[in-house]
Amino acid sequence: MLNAALAIIHDEHRSLAAVIHGLRYLVHDIREREAKPDFRLLWAMIFYLDEFPEKMHHPKENAYLFARLRQRTHEADAVVTELERQHQEGARHVRELERALGHYEADLPDGLDQFSTAVEKFAEETLKHMALEESTVIPLAKAHLTAGDWVEIAAAFGENGDPRFDAGTDHECRDLFSRIVNLAPPPIGVGPAK
């Protein structure tokens, strides 16, 4: 079950990274080539950044992965405390993205600059957060968690139903994720390299 749990966690991180890279790519494209913004796509990407990681992925990390790790070792306490703090701030960062995109869509002065800054801040913080989880928490979890812990973690994360893969997800949502992945540069997506 360890491999199943880790595969789900890594897949969810890749999904999140793909959306972030796609968002960065769109902002870069708008700035550099003066491309017309697709506000529907931008709002959908931010909706994903709110719905999936904030309401499904992070709570499962807190309740299962981090909680079990705290039970098995104190070696991870400091990093887990920091990651939990970052999870608590996540919703505020998404609201900042929404405000900035709203200003941009309303054609307010410096709207694109504000949105671009918010996207970069969100991207940097989120990618660092995931790197910390994968470089520190995952190795400690591999070393300290029991087989029973991994069964529970795999079952919990398996309930998330990533919209990229869930057969129950509507056609529009699957199309959205295909489009996002096609915009994201390699190695995350299949879009053009920067």
mmCIF file of C-alpha atoms in Angstrom:
data_model
loop_
_atom_site.group_PDB
_atom_site.id
_atom_site.type_symbol
_atom_site.label_atom_id
_atom_site.label_comp_id
_atom_site.label_asym_id
_atom_site.label_seq_id
_atom_site.Cartn_x
_atom_site.Cartn_y
_atom_site.Cartn_z
ATOM 1 C CA MET A 1 0.000 0.000 0.000
ATOM 2 C CA LEU A 2 2.986 2.307 0.485
ATOM 3 C CA ASN A 3 3.495 2.453 -3.287
ATOM 4 C CA ALA A 4 -0.221 3.040 -3.938
ATOM 5 C CA ALA A 5 -0.395 5.857 -1.379
ATOM 6 C CA LEU A 6 2.755 7.529 -2.660
ATOM 7 C CA ALA A 7 1.618 7.192 -6.279
ATOM 8 C CA ILE A 8 -1.613 9.044 -5.460
ATOM 9 C CA ILE A 9 0.194 11.779 -3.518
ATOM 10 C CA HIS A 10 2.764 12.252 -6.300
ATOM 11 C CA ASP A 11 0.028 12.272 -8.970
ATOM 12 C CA GLU A 12 -1.882 14.917 -7.048
ATOM 13 C CA HIS A 13 1.282 17.009 -6.745
ATOM 14 C CA ARG A 14 1.871 16.646 -10.492
ATOM 15 C CA SER A 15 -1.712 17.736 -11.196
ATOM 16 C CA LEU A 16 -1.271 20.814 -9.048
ATOM 17 C CA ALA A 17 2.109 21.597 -10.626
ATOM 18 C CA ALA A 18 0.597 21.251 -14.114
ATOM 19 C CA VAL A 19 -2.107 23.792 -13.312
ATOM 20 C CA ILE A 20 0.451 26.182 -11.795
ATOM 21 C CA HIS A 21 2.770 25.891 -14.794
ATOM 22 C CA GLY A 22 -0.181 26.352 -17.140
ATOM 23 C CA LEU A 23 -1.233 29.479 -15.249
ATOM 24 C CA ARG A 24 2.312 30.852 -15.409
ATOM 25 C CA TYR A 25 2.462 30.062 -19.114
ATOM 26 C CA LEU A 26 -0.793 31.911 -19.811
ATOM 27 C CA VAL A 27 0.371 35.007 -17.930
ATOM 28 C CA HIS A 28 3.712 34.911 -19.762
ATOM 29 C CA ASP A 29 1.891 34.513 -23.092
ATOM 30 C CA ILE A 30 -0.407 37.450 -22.317
ATOM 31 C CA ARG A 31 2.563 39.642 -21.367
ATOM 32 C CA GLU A 32 5.072 38.666 -24.044
ATOM 33 C CA ARG A 33 2.825 38.094 -27.047
ATOM 34 C CA GLU A 34 -0.048 40.302 -25.938
ATOM 35 C CA ALA A 35 -2.328 37.281 -26.203
ATOM 36 C CA LYS A 36 -5.976 37.833 -25.405
ATOM 37 C CA PRO A 37 -6.717 36.516 -21.912
ATOM 38 C CA ASP A 38 -9.088 33.576 -21.642
ATOM 39 C CA PHE A 39 -10.772 34.622 -18.390
ATOM 40 C CA ARG A 40 -12.957 31.536 -18.326
ATOM 41 C CA LEU A 41 -9.879 29.312 -18.361
ATOM 42 C CA LEU A 42 -8.051 31.487 -15.800
ATOM 43 C CA TRP A 43 -11.033 31.355 -13.417
ATOM 44 C CA ALA A 44 -11.332 27.592 -13.909
ATOM 45 C CA MET A 45 -7.655 27.125 -13.061
ATOM 46 C CA ILE A 46 -8.018 29.162 -9.888
ATOM 47 C CA PHE A 47 -11.173 27.217 -9.037
ATOM 48 C CA TYR A 48 -9.092 24.026 -9.283
ATOM 49 C CA LEU A 49 -6.372 25.533 -7.061
ATOM 50 C CA ASP A 50 -9.040 26.211 -4.455
ATOM 51 C CA GLU A 51 -11.189 23.106 -4.720
ATOM 52 C CA PHE A 52 -8.770 20.266 -5.140
ATOM 53 C CA PRO A 53 -5.681 21.016 -3.038
ATOM 54 C CA GLU A 54 -7.320 23.252 -0.438
ATOM 55 C CA LYS A 55 -10.432 21.166 0.208
ATOM 56 C CA MET A 56 -9.264 17.637 -0.585
ATOM 57 C CA HIS A 57 -5.485 17.130 -0.799
ATOM 58 C CA HIS A 58 -4.201 19.247 2.096
ATOM 59 C CA PRO A 59 -6.808 18.089 4.633
ATOM 60 C CA LYS A 60 -5.871 14.457 3.849
ATOM 61 C CA GLU A 61 -2.176 15.230 4.293
ATOM 62 C CA ASN A 62 -2.916 16.822 7.672
ATOM 63 C CA ALA A 63 -5.311 14.144 8.930
ATOM 64 C CA TYR A 64 -3.505 11.053 7.665
ATOM 65 C CA LEU A 65 0.083 11.481 6.460
ATOM 66 C CA PHE A 66 1.184 14.171 8.928
ATOM 67 C CA ALA A 67 -0.815 12.794 11.860
ATOM 68 C CA ARG A 68 0.594 9.280 11.429
ATOM 69 C CA LEU A 69 4.105 10.640 11.047
ATOM 70 C CA ARG A 70 3.758 12.618 14.307
ATOM 71 C CA GLN A 71 2.623 9.396 16.026
ATOM 72 C CA ARG A 72 5.627 7.408 14.804
ATOM 73 C CA THR A 73 8.486 9.924 15.199
ATOM 74 C CA HIS A 74 9.299 13.392 16.484
ATOM 75 C CA GLU A 75 11.953 13.776 13.812
ATOM 76 C CA ALA A 76 9.404 15.389 11.490
ATOM 77 C CA ASP A 77 7.640 17.636 14.020
ATOM 78 C CA ALA A 78 9.208 20.947 12.950
ATOM 79 C CA VAL A 79 8.682 20.421 9.217
ATOM 80 C CA VAL A 80 5.139 19.092 9.695
ATOM 81 C CA THR A 81 4.263 22.110 11.844
ATOM 82 C CA GLU A 82 5.555 24.409 9.090
ATOM 83 C CA LEU A 83 3.663 22.532 6.367
ATOM 84 C CA GLU A 84 0.432 22.635 8.398
ATOM 85 C CA ARG A 85 0.901 26.402 8.834
ATOM 86 C CA GLN A 86 1.314 26.734 5.084
ATOM 87 C CA HIS A 87 -1.866 24.701 4.545
ATOM 88 C CA GLN A 88 -3.765 27.116 6.796
ATOM 89 C CA GLU A 89 -2.541 30.056 4.698
ATOM 90 C CA GLY A 90 -3.434 28.376 1.411
ATOM 91 C CA ALA A 91 -7.011 29.657 1.224
ATOM 92 C CA ARG A 92 -5.811 33.239 1.777
ATOM 93 C CA HIS A 93 -3.345 32.868 -1.112
ATOM 94 C CA VAL A 94 -6.117 31.618 -3.392
ATOM 95 C CA ARG A 95 -8.280 34.613 -2.395
ATOM 96 C CA GLU A 96 -5.358 36.880 -3.378
ATOM 97 C CA LEU A 97 -5.291 35.205 -6.803
ATOM 98 C CA GLU A 98 -9.055 35.679 -7.158
ATOM 99 C CA ARG A 99 -8.868 39.371 -6.202
ATOM 100 C CA ALA A 100 -5.999 39.991 -8.595
ATOM 101 C CA LEU A 101 -7.763 38.195 -11.451
ATOM 102 C CA GLY A 102 -10.953 40.151 -10.708
ATOM 103 C CA HIS A 103 -9.015 43.428 -10.949
ATOM 104 C CA TYR A 104 -7.439 42.302 -14.206
ATOM 105 C CA GLU A 105 -10.758 41.199 -15.705
ATOM 106 C CA ALA A 106 -12.334 44.516 -14.641
ATOM 107 C CA ASP A 107 -9.578 46.253 -16.628
ATOM 108 C CA LEU A 108 -8.353 48.195 -13.603
ATOM 109 C CA PRO A 109 -4.992 49.982 -13.847
ATOM 110 C CA ASP A 110 -2.088 47.581 -13.263
ATOM 111 C CA GLY A 111 -4.532 44.639 -13.290
ATOM 112 C CA LEU A 112 -2.234 42.409 -15.323
ATOM 113 C CA ASP A 113 0.766 43.369 -13.163
ATOM 114 C CA GLN A 114 -1.145 42.561 -9.960
ATOM 115 C CA PHE A 115 -2.362 39.254 -11.365
ATOM 116 C CA SER A 116 1.090 38.325 -12.647
ATOM 117 C CA THR A 117 2.628 39.088 -9.241
ATOM 118 C CA ALA A 118 -0.049 37.061 -7.438
ATOM 119 C CA VAL A 119 0.467 34.094 -9.792
ATOM 120 C CA GLU A 120 4.245 34.148 -9.283
ATOM 121 C CA LYS A 121 3.918 34.402 -5.501
ATOM 122 C CA PHE A 122 1.392 31.550 -5.387
ATOM 123 C CA ALA A 123 3.484 29.410 -7.749
ATOM 124 C CA GLU A 124 6.737 29.895 -5.849
ATOM 125 C CA GLU A 125 5.154 29.202 -2.462
ATOM 126 C CA THR A 126 3.222 26.146 -3.634
ATOM 127 C CA LEU A 127 6.110 24.568 -5.533
ATOM 128 C CA LYS A 128 8.450 25.079 -2.541
ATOM 129 C CA HIS A 129 5.776 23.577 -0.281
ATOM 130 C CA MET A 130 5.453 20.443 -2.416
ATOM 131 C CA ALA A 131 9.237 20.119 -2.722
ATOM 132 C CA LEU A 132 9.541 20.214 1.081
ATOM 133 C CA GLU A 133 6.904 17.505 1.394
ATOM 134 C CA GLU A 134 8.597 15.296 -1.182
ATOM 135 C CA SER A 135 12.190 15.853 -0.032
ATOM 136 C CA THR A 136 11.602 15.650 3.731
ATOM 137 C CA VAL A 137 8.194 14.287 4.748
ATOM 138 C CA ILE A 138 7.942 11.440 2.244
ATOM 139 C CA PRO A 139 11.375 9.939 3.108
ATOM 140 C CA LEU A 140 10.595 10.185 6.840
ATOM 141 C CA ALA A 141 7.196 8.605 6.254
ATOM 142 C CA LYS A 142 8.799 5.752 4.293
ATOM 143 C CA ALA A 143 11.191 5.167 7.175
ATOM 144 C CA HIS A 144 8.716 5.360 10.065
ATOM 145 C CA LEU A 145 5.155 4.520 9.013
ATOM 146 C CA THR A 146 3.728 1.021 9.308
ATOM 147 C CA ALA A 147 2.042 -1.052 6.615
ATOM 148 C CA GLY A 148 -1.289 -0.350 8.350
ATOM 149 C CA ASP A 149 -0.598 3.393 8.221
ATOM 150 C CA TRP A 150 -0.025 3.188 4.470
ATOM 151 C CA VAL A 151 -3.265 1.224 3.935
ATOM 152 C CA GLU A 152 -5.185 3.971 5.739
ATOM 153 C CA ILE A 153 -3.373 6.754 3.850
ATOM 154 C CA ALA A 154 -3.936 5.087 0.466
ATOM 155 C CA ALA A 155 -7.657 4.607 1.218
ATOM 156 C CA ALA A 156 -8.057 8.242 2.308
ATOM 157 C CA PHE A 157 -6.269 9.708 -0.700
ATOM 158 C CA GLY A 158 -8.009 7.261 -3.032
ATOM 159 C CA GLU A 159 -11.317 8.922 -2.125
ATOM 160 C CA ASN A 160 -10.152 12.271 -3.530
ATOM 161 C CA GLY A 161 -11.068 11.454 -7.113
ATOM 162 C CA ASP A 162 -8.692 13.767 -8.979
ATOM 163 C CA PRO A 163 -10.816 15.420 -11.693
ATOM 164 C CA ARG A 164 -8.224 14.418 -14.310
ATOM 165 C CA PHE A 165 -8.981 10.736 -13.791
ATOM 166 C CA ASP A 166 -12.408 10.423 -12.191
ATOM 167 C CA ALA A 167 -14.890 8.877 -14.626
ATOM 168 C CA GLY A 168 -17.701 10.651 -12.762
ATOM 169 C CA THR A 169 -16.253 14.069 -13.544
ATOM 170 C CA ASP A 170 -18.224 15.927 -16.176
ATOM 171 C CA HIS A 171 -16.965 16.259 -19.749
ATOM 172 C CA GLU A 172 -16.257 19.993 -19.398
ATOM 173 C CA CYS A 173 -13.957 19.417 -16.411
ATOM 174 C CA ARG A 174 -11.978 16.695 -18.224
ATOM 175 C CA ASP A 175 -11.632 18.992 -21.248
ATOM 176 C CA LEU A 176 -10.386 21.766 -18.973
ATOM 177 C CA PHE A 177 -7.651 19.582 -17.515
ATOM 178 C CA SER A 178 -6.623 18.395 -20.974
ATOM 179 C CA ARG A 179 -6.303 22.001 -22.052
ATOM 180 C CA ILE A 180 -4.307 22.940 -18.940
ATOM 181 C CA VAL A 181 -1.866 20.052 -19.446
ATOM 182 C CA ASN A 182 -1.485 21.004 -23.099
ATOM 183 C CA LEU A 183 -0.481 24.539 -22.037
ATOM 184 C CA ALA A 184 1.965 23.498 -19.319
ATOM 185 C CA PRO A 185 5.591 23.240 -20.458
ATOM 186 C CA PRO A 186 7.569 19.999 -20.125
ATOM 187 C CA PRO A 187 8.261 18.056 -17.989
ATOM 188 C CA ILE A 188 4.892 18.775 -16.311
ATOM 189 C CA GLY A 189 2.767 19.082 -19.432
ATOM 190 C CA VAL A 190 3.081 18.746 -23.161
ATOM 191 C CA GLY A 191 2.897 22.426 -24.063
ATOM 192 C CA PRO A 192 5.677 24.546 -25.534
ATOM 193 C CA ALA A 193 8.895 24.883 -23.522
ATOM 194 C CA LYS A 194 9.721 28.343 -22.241
#
